[in-house]
CSV table of C-alpha atoms in Angstrom, one decimal:
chain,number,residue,atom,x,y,z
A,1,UNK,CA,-10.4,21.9,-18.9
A,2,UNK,CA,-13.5,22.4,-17.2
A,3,UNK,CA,-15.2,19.3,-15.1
A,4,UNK,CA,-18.9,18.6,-15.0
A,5,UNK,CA,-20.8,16.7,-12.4
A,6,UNK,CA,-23.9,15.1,-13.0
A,7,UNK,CA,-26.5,15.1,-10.5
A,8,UNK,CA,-29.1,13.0,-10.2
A,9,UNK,CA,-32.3,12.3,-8.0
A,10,UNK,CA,-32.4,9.3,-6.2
A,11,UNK,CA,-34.0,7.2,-3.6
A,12,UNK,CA,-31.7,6.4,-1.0
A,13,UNK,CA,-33.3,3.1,1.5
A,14,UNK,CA,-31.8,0.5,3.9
A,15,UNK,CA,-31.7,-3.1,3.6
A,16,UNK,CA,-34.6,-3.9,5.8
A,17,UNK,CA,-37.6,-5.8,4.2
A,18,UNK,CA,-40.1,-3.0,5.2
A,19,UNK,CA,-41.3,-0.7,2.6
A,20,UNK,CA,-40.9,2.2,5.3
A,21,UNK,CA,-37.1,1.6,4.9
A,22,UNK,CA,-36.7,4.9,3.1
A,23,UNK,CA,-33.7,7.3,3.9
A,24,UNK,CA,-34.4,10.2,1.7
A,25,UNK,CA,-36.6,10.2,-1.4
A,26,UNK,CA,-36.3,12.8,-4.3
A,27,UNK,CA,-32.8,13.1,-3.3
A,28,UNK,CA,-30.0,15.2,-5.8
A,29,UNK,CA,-26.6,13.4,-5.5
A,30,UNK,CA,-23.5,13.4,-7.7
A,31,UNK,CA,-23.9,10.6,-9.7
A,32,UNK,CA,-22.9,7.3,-7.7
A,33,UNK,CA,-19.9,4.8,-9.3
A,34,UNK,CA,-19.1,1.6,-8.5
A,35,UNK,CA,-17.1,1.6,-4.9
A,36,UNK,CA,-18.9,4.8,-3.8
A,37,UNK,CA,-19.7,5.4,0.0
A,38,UNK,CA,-22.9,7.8,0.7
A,39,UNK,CA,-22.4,8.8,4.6
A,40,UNK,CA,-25.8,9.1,6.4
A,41,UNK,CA,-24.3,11.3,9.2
A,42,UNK,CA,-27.7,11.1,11.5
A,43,UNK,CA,-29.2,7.6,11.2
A,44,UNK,CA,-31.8,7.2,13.8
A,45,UNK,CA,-32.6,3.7,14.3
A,46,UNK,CA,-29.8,2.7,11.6
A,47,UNK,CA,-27.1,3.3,14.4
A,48,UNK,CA,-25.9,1.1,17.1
A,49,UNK,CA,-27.8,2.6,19.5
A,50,UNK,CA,-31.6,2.1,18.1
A,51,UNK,CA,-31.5,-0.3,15.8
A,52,UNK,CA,-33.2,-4.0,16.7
A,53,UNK,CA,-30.0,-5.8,16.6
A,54,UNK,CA,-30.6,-9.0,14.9
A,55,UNK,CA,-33.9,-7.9,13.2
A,56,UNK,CA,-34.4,-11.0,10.7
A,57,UNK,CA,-30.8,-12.3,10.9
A,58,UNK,CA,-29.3,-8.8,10.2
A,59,UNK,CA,-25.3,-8.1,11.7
A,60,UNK,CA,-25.1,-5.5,14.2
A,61,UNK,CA,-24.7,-1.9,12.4
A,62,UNK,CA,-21.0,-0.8,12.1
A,63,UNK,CA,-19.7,2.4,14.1
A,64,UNK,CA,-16.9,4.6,12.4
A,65,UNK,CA,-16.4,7.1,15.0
A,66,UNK,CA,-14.2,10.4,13.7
């Protein structure tokens, strides 16, 4: 039995209220399910390190080191 993947093209953006908050536009992914992780693996401003902590009541960014 063969197994088919479908692709599609997305939009991927963060959860800032700025329409700049883009991560990748015209994207092809697998398509996402519900419980699905995408892993940005270099996140500029989105880590720990750059981002305005506490930029209109946001958390701090989590950091999974591997």
């Amino acid at each position: 039995m063969c197994s088919l993947v479908q692709a599609e093209e997305v939009t991927a953006a963060g959860n800032l209220c700025t329409a700049q908050d883009v991560i990748g536009s015209g994207v092809l992914l697998n398509k996402a399910h519900i419980g699905d992780l995408l892993e940005i693996t270099n996140a500029g401003s989105y880590g720990y390190s750059l981002s305005p902590l506490l930029f209109s009541g946001h958390a701090a960014p989590e950091q999974i080191l591997i």
